[in-house]
XYZ file of C-alpha atoms in Angstrom:
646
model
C 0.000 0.000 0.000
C 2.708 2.657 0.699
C 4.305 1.441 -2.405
C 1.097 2.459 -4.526
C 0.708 5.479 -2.468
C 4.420 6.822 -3.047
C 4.244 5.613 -7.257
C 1.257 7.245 -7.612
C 2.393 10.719 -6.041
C 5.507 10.222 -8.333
C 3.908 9.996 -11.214
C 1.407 12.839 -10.695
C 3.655 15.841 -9.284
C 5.614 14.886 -12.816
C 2.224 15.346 -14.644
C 1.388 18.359 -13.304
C 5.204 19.751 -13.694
C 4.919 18.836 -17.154
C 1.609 20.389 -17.719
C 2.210 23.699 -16.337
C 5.656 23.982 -18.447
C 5.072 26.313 -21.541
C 5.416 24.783 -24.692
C 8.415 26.353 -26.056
C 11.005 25.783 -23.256
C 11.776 22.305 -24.269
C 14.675 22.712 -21.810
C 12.520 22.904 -19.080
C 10.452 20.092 -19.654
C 13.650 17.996 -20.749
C 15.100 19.405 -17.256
C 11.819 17.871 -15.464
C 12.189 14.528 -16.909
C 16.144 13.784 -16.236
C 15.118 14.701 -12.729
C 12.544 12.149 -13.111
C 14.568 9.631 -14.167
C 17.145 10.093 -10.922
C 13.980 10.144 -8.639
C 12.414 7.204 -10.051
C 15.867 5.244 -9.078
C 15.385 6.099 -5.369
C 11.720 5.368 -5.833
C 12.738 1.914 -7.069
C 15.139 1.204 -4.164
C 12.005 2.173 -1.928
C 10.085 -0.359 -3.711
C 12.421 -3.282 -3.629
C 12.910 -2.519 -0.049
C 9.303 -2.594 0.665
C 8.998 -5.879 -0.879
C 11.697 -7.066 1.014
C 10.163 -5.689 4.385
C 6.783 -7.243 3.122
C 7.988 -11.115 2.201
C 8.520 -13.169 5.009
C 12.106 -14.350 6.290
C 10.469 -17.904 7.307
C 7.985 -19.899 6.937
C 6.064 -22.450 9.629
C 2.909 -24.448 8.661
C 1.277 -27.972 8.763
C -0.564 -30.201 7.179
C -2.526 -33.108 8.737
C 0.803 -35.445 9.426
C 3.805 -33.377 9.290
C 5.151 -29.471 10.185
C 6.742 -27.970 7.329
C 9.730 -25.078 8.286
C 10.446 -23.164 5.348
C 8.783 -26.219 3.204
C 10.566 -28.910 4.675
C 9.430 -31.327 7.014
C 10.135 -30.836 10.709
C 9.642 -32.999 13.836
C 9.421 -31.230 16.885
C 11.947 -32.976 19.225
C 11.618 -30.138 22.437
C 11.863 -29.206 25.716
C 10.661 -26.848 28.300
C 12.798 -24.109 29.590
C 11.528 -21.403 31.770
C 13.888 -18.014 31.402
C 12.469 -16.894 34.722
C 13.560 -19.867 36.704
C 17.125 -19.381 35.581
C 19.686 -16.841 35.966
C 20.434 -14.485 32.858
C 24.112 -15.943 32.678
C 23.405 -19.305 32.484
C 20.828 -19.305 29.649
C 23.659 -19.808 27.089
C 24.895 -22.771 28.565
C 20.977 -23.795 29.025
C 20.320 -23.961 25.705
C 23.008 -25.451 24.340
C 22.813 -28.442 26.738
C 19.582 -28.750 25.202
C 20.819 -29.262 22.319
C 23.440 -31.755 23.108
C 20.386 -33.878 24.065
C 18.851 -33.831 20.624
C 16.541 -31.127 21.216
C 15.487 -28.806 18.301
C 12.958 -26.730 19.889
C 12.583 -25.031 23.265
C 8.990 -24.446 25.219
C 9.042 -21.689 27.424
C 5.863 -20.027 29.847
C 6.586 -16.269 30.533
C 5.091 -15.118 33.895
C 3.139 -11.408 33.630
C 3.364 -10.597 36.853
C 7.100 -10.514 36.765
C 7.194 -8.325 33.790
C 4.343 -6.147 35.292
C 4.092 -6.293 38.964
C 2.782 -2.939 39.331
C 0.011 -2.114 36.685
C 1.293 -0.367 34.285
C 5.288 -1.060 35.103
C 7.010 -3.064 33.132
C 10.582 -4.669 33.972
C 12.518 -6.501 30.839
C 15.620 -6.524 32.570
C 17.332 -9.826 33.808
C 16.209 -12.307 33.348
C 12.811 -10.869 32.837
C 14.729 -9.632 29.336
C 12.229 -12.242 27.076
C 13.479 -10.789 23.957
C 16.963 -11.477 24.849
C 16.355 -15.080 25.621
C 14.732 -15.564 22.216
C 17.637 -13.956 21.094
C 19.961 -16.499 22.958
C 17.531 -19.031 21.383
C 18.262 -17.838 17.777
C 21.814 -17.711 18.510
C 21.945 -21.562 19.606
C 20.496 -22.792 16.254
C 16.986 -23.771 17.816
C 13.202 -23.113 17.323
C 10.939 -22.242 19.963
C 7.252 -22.638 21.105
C 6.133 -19.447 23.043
C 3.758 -20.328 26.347
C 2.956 -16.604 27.855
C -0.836 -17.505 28.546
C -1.606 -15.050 30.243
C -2.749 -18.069 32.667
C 0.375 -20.619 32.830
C -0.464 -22.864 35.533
C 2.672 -23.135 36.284
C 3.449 -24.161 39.912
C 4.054 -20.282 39.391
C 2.271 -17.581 41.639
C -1.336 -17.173 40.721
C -0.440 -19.051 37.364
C 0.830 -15.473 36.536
C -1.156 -13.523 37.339
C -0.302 -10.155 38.783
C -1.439 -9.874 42.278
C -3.071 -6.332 41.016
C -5.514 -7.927 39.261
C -7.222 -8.256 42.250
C -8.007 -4.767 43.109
C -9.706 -4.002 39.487
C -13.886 -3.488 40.036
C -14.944 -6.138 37.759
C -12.488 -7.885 37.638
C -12.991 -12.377 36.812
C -9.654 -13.859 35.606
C -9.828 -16.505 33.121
C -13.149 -14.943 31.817
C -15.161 -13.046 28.696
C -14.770 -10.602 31.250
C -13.796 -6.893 30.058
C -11.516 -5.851 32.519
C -9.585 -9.198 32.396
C -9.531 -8.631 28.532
C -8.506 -5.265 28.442
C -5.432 -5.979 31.309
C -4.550 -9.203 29.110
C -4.828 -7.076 25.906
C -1.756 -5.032 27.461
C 0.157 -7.648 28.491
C 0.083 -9.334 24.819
C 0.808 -6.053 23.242
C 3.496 -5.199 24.930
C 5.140 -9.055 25.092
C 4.758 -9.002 21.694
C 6.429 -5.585 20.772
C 9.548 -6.881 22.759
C 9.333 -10.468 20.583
C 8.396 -8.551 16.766
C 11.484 -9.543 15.827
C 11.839 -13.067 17.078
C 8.977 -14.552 15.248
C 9.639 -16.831 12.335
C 8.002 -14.495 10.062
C 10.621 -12.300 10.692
C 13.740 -15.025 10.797
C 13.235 -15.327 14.339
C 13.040 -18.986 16.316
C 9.366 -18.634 17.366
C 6.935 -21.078 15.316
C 4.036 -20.835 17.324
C 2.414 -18.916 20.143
C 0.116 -20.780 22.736
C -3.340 -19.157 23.741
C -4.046 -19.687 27.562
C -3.074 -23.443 28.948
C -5.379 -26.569 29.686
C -8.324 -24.366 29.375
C -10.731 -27.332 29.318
C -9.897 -28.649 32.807
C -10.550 -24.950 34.072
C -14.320 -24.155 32.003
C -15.440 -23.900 28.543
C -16.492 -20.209 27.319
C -15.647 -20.315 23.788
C -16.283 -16.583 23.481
C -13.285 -15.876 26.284
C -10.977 -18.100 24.511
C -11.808 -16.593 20.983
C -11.705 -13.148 22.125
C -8.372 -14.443 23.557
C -6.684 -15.778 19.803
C -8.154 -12.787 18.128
C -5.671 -10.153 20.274
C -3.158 -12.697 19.742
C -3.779 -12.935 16.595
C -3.303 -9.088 15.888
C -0.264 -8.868 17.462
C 1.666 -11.980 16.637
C 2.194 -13.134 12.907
C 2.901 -17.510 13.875
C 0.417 -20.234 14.041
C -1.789 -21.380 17.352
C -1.890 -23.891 19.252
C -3.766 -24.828 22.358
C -2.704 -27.217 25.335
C -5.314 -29.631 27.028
C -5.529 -32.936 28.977
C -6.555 -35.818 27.096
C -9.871 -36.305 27.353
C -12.931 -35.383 25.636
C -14.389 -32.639 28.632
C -10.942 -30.990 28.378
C -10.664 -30.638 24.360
C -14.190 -29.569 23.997
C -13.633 -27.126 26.496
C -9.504 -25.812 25.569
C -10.155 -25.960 21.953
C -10.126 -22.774 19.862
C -11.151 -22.272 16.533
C -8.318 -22.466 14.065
C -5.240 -22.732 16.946
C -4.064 -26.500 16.699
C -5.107 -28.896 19.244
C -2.333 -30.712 21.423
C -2.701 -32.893 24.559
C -0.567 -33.006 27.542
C 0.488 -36.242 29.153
C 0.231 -39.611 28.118
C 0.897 -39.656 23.752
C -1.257 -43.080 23.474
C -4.516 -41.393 25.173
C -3.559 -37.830 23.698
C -3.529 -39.577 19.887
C -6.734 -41.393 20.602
C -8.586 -38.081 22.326
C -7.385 -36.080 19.073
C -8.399 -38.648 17.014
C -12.002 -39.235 18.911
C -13.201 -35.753 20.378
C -11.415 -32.964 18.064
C -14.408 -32.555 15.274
C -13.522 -29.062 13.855
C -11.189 -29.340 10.796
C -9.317 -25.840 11.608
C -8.136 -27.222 14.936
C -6.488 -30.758 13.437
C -2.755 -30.969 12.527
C 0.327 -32.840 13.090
C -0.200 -34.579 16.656
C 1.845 -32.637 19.465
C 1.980 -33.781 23.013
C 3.325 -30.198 24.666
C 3.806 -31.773 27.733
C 5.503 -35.335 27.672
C 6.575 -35.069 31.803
C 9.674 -36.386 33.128
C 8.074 -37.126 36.590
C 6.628 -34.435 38.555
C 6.923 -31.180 40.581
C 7.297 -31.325 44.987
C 5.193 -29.956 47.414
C 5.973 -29.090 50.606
C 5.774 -31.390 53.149
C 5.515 -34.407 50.121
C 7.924 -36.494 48.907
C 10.553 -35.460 46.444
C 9.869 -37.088 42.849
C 13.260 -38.062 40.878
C 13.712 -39.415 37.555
C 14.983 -42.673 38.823
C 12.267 -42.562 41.481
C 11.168 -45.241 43.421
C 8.867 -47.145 40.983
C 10.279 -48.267 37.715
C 7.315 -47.674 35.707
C 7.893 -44.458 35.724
C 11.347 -44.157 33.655
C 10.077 -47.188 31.495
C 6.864 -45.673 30.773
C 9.279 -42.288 30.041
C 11.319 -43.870 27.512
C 8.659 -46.319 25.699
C 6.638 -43.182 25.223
C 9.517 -40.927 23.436
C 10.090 -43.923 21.762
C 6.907 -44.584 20.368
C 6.875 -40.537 19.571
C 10.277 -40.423 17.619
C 9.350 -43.763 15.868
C 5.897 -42.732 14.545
C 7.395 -38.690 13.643
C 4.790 -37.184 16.228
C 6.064 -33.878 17.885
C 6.778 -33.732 21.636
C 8.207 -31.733 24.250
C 9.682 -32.825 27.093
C 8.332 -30.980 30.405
C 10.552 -30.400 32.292
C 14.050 -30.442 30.055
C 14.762 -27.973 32.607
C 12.645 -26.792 35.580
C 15.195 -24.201 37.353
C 14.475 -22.423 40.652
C 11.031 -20.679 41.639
C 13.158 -18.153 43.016
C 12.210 -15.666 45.882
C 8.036 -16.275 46.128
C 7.555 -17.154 42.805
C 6.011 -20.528 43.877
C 2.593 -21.310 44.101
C 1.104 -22.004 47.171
C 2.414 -25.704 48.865
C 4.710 -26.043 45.834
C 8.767 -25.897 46.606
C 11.423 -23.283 46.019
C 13.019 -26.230 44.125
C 11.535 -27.043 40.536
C 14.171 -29.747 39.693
C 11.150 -31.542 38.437
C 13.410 -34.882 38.219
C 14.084 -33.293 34.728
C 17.018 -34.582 32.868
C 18.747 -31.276 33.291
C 18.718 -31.171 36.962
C 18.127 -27.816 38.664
C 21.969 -27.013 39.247
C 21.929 -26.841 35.042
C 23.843 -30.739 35.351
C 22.810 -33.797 32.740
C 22.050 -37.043 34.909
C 20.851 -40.236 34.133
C 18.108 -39.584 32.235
C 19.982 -36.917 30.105
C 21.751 -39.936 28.482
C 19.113 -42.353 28.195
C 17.433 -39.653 26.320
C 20.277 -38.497 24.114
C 20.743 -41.586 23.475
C 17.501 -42.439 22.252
C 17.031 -39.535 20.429
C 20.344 -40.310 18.576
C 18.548 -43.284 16.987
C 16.215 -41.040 15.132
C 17.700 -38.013 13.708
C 20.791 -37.789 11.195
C 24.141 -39.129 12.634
C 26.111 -35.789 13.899
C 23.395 -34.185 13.852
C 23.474 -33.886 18.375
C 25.968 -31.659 19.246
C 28.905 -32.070 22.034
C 27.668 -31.714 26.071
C 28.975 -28.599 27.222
C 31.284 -29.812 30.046
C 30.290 -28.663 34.108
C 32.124 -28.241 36.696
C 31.302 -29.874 40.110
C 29.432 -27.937 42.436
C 31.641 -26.181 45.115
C 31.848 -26.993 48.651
C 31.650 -24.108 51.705
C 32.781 -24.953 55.013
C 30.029 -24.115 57.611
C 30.081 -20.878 58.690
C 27.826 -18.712 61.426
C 24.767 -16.597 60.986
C 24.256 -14.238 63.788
C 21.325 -12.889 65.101
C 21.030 -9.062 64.361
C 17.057 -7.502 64.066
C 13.690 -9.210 65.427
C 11.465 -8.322 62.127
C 9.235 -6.454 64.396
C 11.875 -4.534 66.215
C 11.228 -1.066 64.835
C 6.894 -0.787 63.821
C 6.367 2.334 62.534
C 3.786 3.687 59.874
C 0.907 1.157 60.053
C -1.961 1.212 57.914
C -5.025 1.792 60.178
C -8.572 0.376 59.063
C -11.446 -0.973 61.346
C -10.825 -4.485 59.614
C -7.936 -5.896 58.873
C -6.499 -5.025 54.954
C -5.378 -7.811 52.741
C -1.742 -7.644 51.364
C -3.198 -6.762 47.817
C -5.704 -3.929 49.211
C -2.044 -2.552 50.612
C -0.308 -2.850 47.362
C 1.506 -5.853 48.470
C 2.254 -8.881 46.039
C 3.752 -11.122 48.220
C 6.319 -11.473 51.340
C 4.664 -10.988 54.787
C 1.772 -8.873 56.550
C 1.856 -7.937 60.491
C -1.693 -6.996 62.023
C -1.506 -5.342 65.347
C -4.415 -4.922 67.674
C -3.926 -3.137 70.869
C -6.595 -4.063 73.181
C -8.688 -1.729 75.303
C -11.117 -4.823 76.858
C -10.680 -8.061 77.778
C -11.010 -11.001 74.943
C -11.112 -14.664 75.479
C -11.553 -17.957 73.031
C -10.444 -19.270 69.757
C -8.841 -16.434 67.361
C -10.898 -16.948 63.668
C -8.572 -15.165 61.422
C -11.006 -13.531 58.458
C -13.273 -15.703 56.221
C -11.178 -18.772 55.329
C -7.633 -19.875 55.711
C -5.638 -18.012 53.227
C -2.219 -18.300 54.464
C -0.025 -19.219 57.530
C -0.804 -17.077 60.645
C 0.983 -16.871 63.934
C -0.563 -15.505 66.779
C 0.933 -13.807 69.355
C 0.528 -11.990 72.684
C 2.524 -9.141 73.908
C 5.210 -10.432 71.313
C 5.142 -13.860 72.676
C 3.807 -16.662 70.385
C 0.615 -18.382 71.459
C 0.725 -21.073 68.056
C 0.077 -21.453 64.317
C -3.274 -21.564 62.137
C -7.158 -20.901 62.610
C -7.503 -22.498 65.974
C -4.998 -20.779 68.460
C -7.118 -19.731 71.465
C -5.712 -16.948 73.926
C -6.613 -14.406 76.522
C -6.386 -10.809 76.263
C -6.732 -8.300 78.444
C -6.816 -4.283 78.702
C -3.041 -2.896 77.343
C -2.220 -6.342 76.032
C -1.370 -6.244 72.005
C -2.663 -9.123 69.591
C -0.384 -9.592 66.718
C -1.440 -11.920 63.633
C 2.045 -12.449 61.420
C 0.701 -13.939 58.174
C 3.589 -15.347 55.279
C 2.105 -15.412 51.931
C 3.129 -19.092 51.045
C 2.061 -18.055 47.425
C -1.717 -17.796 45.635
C -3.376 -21.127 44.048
C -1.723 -21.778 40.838
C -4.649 -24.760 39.336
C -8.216 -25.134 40.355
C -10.148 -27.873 38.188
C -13.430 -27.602 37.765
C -14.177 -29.711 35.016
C -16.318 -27.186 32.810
C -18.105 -25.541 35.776
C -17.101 -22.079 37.000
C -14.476 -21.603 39.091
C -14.512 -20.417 42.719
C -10.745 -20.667 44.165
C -8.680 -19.167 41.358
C -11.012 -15.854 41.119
C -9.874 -15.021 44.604
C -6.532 -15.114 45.695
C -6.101 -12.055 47.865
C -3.512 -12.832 50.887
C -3.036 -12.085 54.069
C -6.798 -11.617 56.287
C -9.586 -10.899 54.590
C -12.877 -10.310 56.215
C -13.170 -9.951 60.125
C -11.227 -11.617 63.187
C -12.587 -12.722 65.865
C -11.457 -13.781 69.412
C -14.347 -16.119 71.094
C -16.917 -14.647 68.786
C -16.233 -11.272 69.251
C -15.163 -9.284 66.219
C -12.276 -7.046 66.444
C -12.081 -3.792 64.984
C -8.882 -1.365 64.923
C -6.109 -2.584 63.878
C -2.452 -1.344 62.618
C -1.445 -3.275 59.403
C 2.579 -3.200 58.936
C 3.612 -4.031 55.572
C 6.839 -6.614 54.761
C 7.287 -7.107 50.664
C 10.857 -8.112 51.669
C 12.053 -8.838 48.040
C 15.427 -7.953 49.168
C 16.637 -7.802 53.166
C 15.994 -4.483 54.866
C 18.810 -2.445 56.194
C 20.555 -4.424 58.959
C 22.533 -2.913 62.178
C 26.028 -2.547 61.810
C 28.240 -5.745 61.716
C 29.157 -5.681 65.406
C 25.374 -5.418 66.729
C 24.394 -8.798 67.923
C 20.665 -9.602 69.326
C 19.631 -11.795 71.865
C 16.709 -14.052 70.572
C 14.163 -16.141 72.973
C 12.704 -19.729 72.682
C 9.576 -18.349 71.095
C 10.898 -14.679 69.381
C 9.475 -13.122 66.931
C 10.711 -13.174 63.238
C 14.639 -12.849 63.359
C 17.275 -11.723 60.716
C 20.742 -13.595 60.909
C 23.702 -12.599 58.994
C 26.909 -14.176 58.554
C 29.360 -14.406 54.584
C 31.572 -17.137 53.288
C 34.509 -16.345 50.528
C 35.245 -18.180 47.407
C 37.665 -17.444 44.405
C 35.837 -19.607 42.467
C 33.307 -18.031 39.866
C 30.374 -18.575 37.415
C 29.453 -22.092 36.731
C 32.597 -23.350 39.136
C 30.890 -21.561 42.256
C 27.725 -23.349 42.134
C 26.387 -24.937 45.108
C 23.143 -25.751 47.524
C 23.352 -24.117 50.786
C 22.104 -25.878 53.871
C 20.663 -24.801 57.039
C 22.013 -26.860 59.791
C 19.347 -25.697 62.129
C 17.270 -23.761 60.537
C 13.008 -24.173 60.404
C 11.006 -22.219 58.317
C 12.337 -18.879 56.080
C 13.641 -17.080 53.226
C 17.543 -16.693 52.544
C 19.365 -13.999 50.630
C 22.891 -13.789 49.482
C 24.334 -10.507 48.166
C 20.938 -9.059 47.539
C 19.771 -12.228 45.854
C 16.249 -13.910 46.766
C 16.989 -17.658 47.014
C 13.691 -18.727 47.990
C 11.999 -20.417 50.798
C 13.084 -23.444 52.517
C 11.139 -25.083 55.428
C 12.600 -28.140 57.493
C 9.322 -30.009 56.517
C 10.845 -30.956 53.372
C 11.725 -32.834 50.577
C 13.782 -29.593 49.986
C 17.061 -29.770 52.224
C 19.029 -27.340 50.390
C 18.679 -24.352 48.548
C 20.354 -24.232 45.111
C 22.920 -21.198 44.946
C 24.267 -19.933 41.402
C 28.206 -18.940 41.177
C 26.821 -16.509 38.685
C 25.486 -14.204 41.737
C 28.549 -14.829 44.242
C 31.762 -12.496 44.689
C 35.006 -14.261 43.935
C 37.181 -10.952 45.198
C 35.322 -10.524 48.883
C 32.823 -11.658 50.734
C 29.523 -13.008 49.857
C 26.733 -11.712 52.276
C 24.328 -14.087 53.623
C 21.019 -13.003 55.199
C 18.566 -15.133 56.634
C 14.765 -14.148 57.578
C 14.213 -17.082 59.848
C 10.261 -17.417 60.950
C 10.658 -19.890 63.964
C 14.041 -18.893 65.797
C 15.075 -19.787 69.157
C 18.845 -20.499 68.313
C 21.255 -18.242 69.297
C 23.296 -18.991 66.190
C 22.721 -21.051 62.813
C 25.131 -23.101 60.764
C 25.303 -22.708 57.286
C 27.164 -24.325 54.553
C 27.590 -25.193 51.010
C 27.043 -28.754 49.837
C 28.118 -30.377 45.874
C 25.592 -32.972 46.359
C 22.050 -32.743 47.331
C 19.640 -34.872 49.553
C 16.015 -35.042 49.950
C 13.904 -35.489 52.830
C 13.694 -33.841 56.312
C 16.000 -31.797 57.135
């Protein structure tokens, strides 16, 4: 069109110059047209450019048996990477494991409410940088499949979703719901200005872009997940797809017009679910199982699940199914190639800091056991030096134990509360995720069990005059005139899945943390109260080095500090740091959210990349522990993780 547009306006300003030239100055119309002729050269470089700019650089379709890239058949042999469960340094090294496994194309979810946490503030830096790990993609020689939702699932907080979300009037995730539309409408646009340039169409690795994930299991409005695909649609130039369990409730339901259909799971019952319950033409393709699992995800308090786990079945059942899938030239990703870290809170409630996933990759970035029986496999089925070399690792370092001291009680210094007649909920206060205080000083006397809001949301501790009383909805205590209630609640991260089989949902349309609704104390509500907010993404100023605080069987929230050296660095200095004695907290080193860890288990030790440690001083440890009582902990790093207790 701007082609036309600019040959058209050529060609009439040299009519009318022409026209308005007198007859008898032949040197003036001769003047006009050798002019022409050097315009019309640049016009012609404009138009071959345009062309250019207008024909794709790539080319990714299907037909009903094979993918075709660039016209050629093309078996999708993948895996799933998340670039927000691993650190921006390591993504090179990532990738091209993944490729010295066989793998030709990487799956990766992008969480929202990292790259918006406030509404309307966006953060691409990091490893939030999603055009850079396309880029890093591209680089490595491999395709990719993006995941961005805008629900994941996950294990992720809220399935990422922003915790702001929340406080929009209106507002029904997952919905033909306008507000959720117009806030997903924003993320897409702006995800997909940052990945222009990374789609196929445009030489880029992307071949396809995922609307939503396992819709079916969730509901079935065909109008939300339409609306969906169309703003995808306008802002992307790649093929659909959709992801669903398989089974005939979840493909009705996750199916969309035109997007291609692929199961999740088990390939034998995907195939036969495709086969059986996928009746619309523009949905039917190549079969694609998007998420062939390894094992499974932990939970606190669970078991751990490895890849060599405890009953057989599982690994045969692994490698008979990629098998069958490389044999018969169906598509496949493995999930998890890689799981990573849910660093910081990025886990969904119950779910681990850990996200090793008993992938073949294991979270530390190392190939194990399962790495080679796949590559191995694999190797069978694709052209002979066509797998690339394993990028060597180095083993994991070792740090002597070393002290954390006690130095600030969380509570030690309260000052500017929120004050309400009710208690607020961490989103009401702006608050995504970390931990809440609600203070209530008492001006009667109170006596009975303490009912924290309407429902068990989180993990509260109650205590008296700063001395615990116990944990959870049934803590019963006695308060009189002068005495001050506190309620410490730790966000242990919003619902990530709710199935509900077609029927609307209930549990993921409300995940605001903290207390919400009224407290009680022997059926008696409570009204005034001082709400002290604790976001805590990185540690809070700490007392000099020398200050050392005395801590009490049943204290408050503590902070310990203590640093290790190393003069190792990067991929050399990676380790899991364990907690001797710790119970229940968050740990920080030079800034750095780790993550969680609770002596419930599986999770004994938290993983610790070189990439964030100092090799030329010290490396700062802090620790937020919930549960002290010690007057010291012992920390230290270990090059080979356990599971269980701690």
């Amino acid at each position: 069109m701007v082609t036309a547009c600019l040959i058209y306006s050529f060609v009439a300003g040299l009519l009318i110059q022409v026209a308005v030239a007198k007859p008898s100055d032949g040197s003036l119309v001769k003047g006009i047209l050798e002019g022409a002729i050097g315009d019309s050269k640049n016009i012609l470089k404009t138009v071959l450019a345009d062309v250019a700019e207008a024909k794709p650089k790539g080319n990714f379709t299907y037909n009903d048996k094979e993918f075709l890239l660039n016209g050629k058949p093309f078996q999708i042999i993948g895996g799933q990477i998340d670039p927000q469960r691993v650190p921006r340094a390591y993504w090179a090294d990532r990738l091209q494991k993944a490729k010295g496994m066989g793998l030709n194309t990487i799956f990766s979810y992008v969480f929202w409410d990292m790259l918006e946490p406030v509404q309307g503030h966006w953060d691409f830096t990091g490893a939030n940088n999603i055009s850079a790990w396309y880029g890093e993609i591209h680089k490595a020689g491999l395709k990719a499949v993006l995941r961005p939702g805008p629900y994941v699932c996950a294990e992720h907080e809220w399935g990422g979703f922003p915790a702001w979300l929340s406080q929009v009037p209106g507002m029904r995730v997952r919905a033909n719901n306008r507000p959720f539309l117009n806030a997903s409408t924003s993320y897409i646009q702006r995800l997909a200005e940052q990945l222009k340039t990374a789609q196929i169409t445009q030489g880029g690795p992307i071949l396809m872009v995922q609307v939503e994930n396992e819709y079916g299991s969730y509901e079935g409005d065909h109008k939300y997940t339409s609306a969906l695909a169309d703003v995808f649609r306008a802002n992307f130039q790649t093929r659909l797809l959709t992801t669903d369990g398989g089974g005939k409730t979840w493909l009705n339901g996750g199916h969309v017009p035109g997007a291609l259909a692929a199961t999740n799971g088990n390939p034998h019952i995907g195939l036969d679910a495709i086969n059986n319950y996928v009746t619309d033409p523009s949905c039917k393709g190549p079969f694609l199982t998007g998420e062939h699992y390894t094992t499974w995800f932990d939970g606190w308090g669970g078991g751990h699940h490895p890849w060599d786990g405890n009953d057989p079945n599982t690994l045969t059942d692994t490698l008979e199914q990629t098998k069958w899938m490389l044999s018969n030239n169906y598509s496949f990703s493995f999930y998890m190639f890689h799981g990573g870290t849910n660093w910081g809170y990025q886990s969904a409630a119950k779910v681990t800091t850990s996200y090793d996933y008993g992938a073949p990759l294991d979270e530390a970035g190392r190939p194990n056991g399962l790495y080679t029986k796949l590559r191995d496999l694999i190797a069978e089925y694709v052209p002979a030096g066509s797998i690339t070399d394993i990028p060597s690792s180095p083993p994991l370092m070792k740090v002597s134990d070393f002290t954390l001291t006690p130095v600030m009680g969380l509570f030690d210094h309260l000052i500017n509360p929120t004050i309400s007649s009710s208690p607020m909920t961490m989103d009401a206060v702006g608050q995504q995720s970390g931990y809440i205080l609600y203070e209530y000083k008492s001006s009667a006397k109170f006596s009975g069990i303490v009912r924290p809001g309407d429902r068990p949301r989180d993990r509260v501790v109650v205590y008296v005059n700063g001395v615990k009383k116990g944990v959870g909805a049934d803590v019963s205590v006695t308060i009189k005139p002068g005495d001050e209630l506190w309620l410490f609640v730790e966000n242990l991260g919003r619902d990530n899945y709710e199935s509900t089989m077609g029927q609307p949902g209930s549990v993921l349309v409300d995940q605001e943390k903290g207390i919400k609704g009224d407290v009680t104390v022997g059926g008696v509500k409570i009204n005034g109260w001082n709400t002290y907010s604790y976001p805590l993404a990185s540690p809070p100023e700490l007392p000099p080095t020398t200050s050392k605080r005395s801590v009490s069987e049943s204290d408050m929230p503590v902070f310990y500090r203590g640093s290790f050296n190393t003069t190792k660095s990067g991929l050399a200095a990676d380790t899991f740091l364990e907690l001797t004695n710790g119970t229940k907290g968050v740990v920080w080193i030079n800034g750095f959210n780790l993550g969680r860890y609770w002596k419930i288990g599986p999770q004994k030790q938290l993983f610790v990349p070189g990439a964030i440690l100092n090799s030329d001083k010290p490396n700062q440890v802090v620790v937020l522990e919930l549960e002290p009582g010690m007057s010291s902990m012992v920390a230290k790093g270990v090059s080979s993780r356990t599971w269980g207790k701690v």
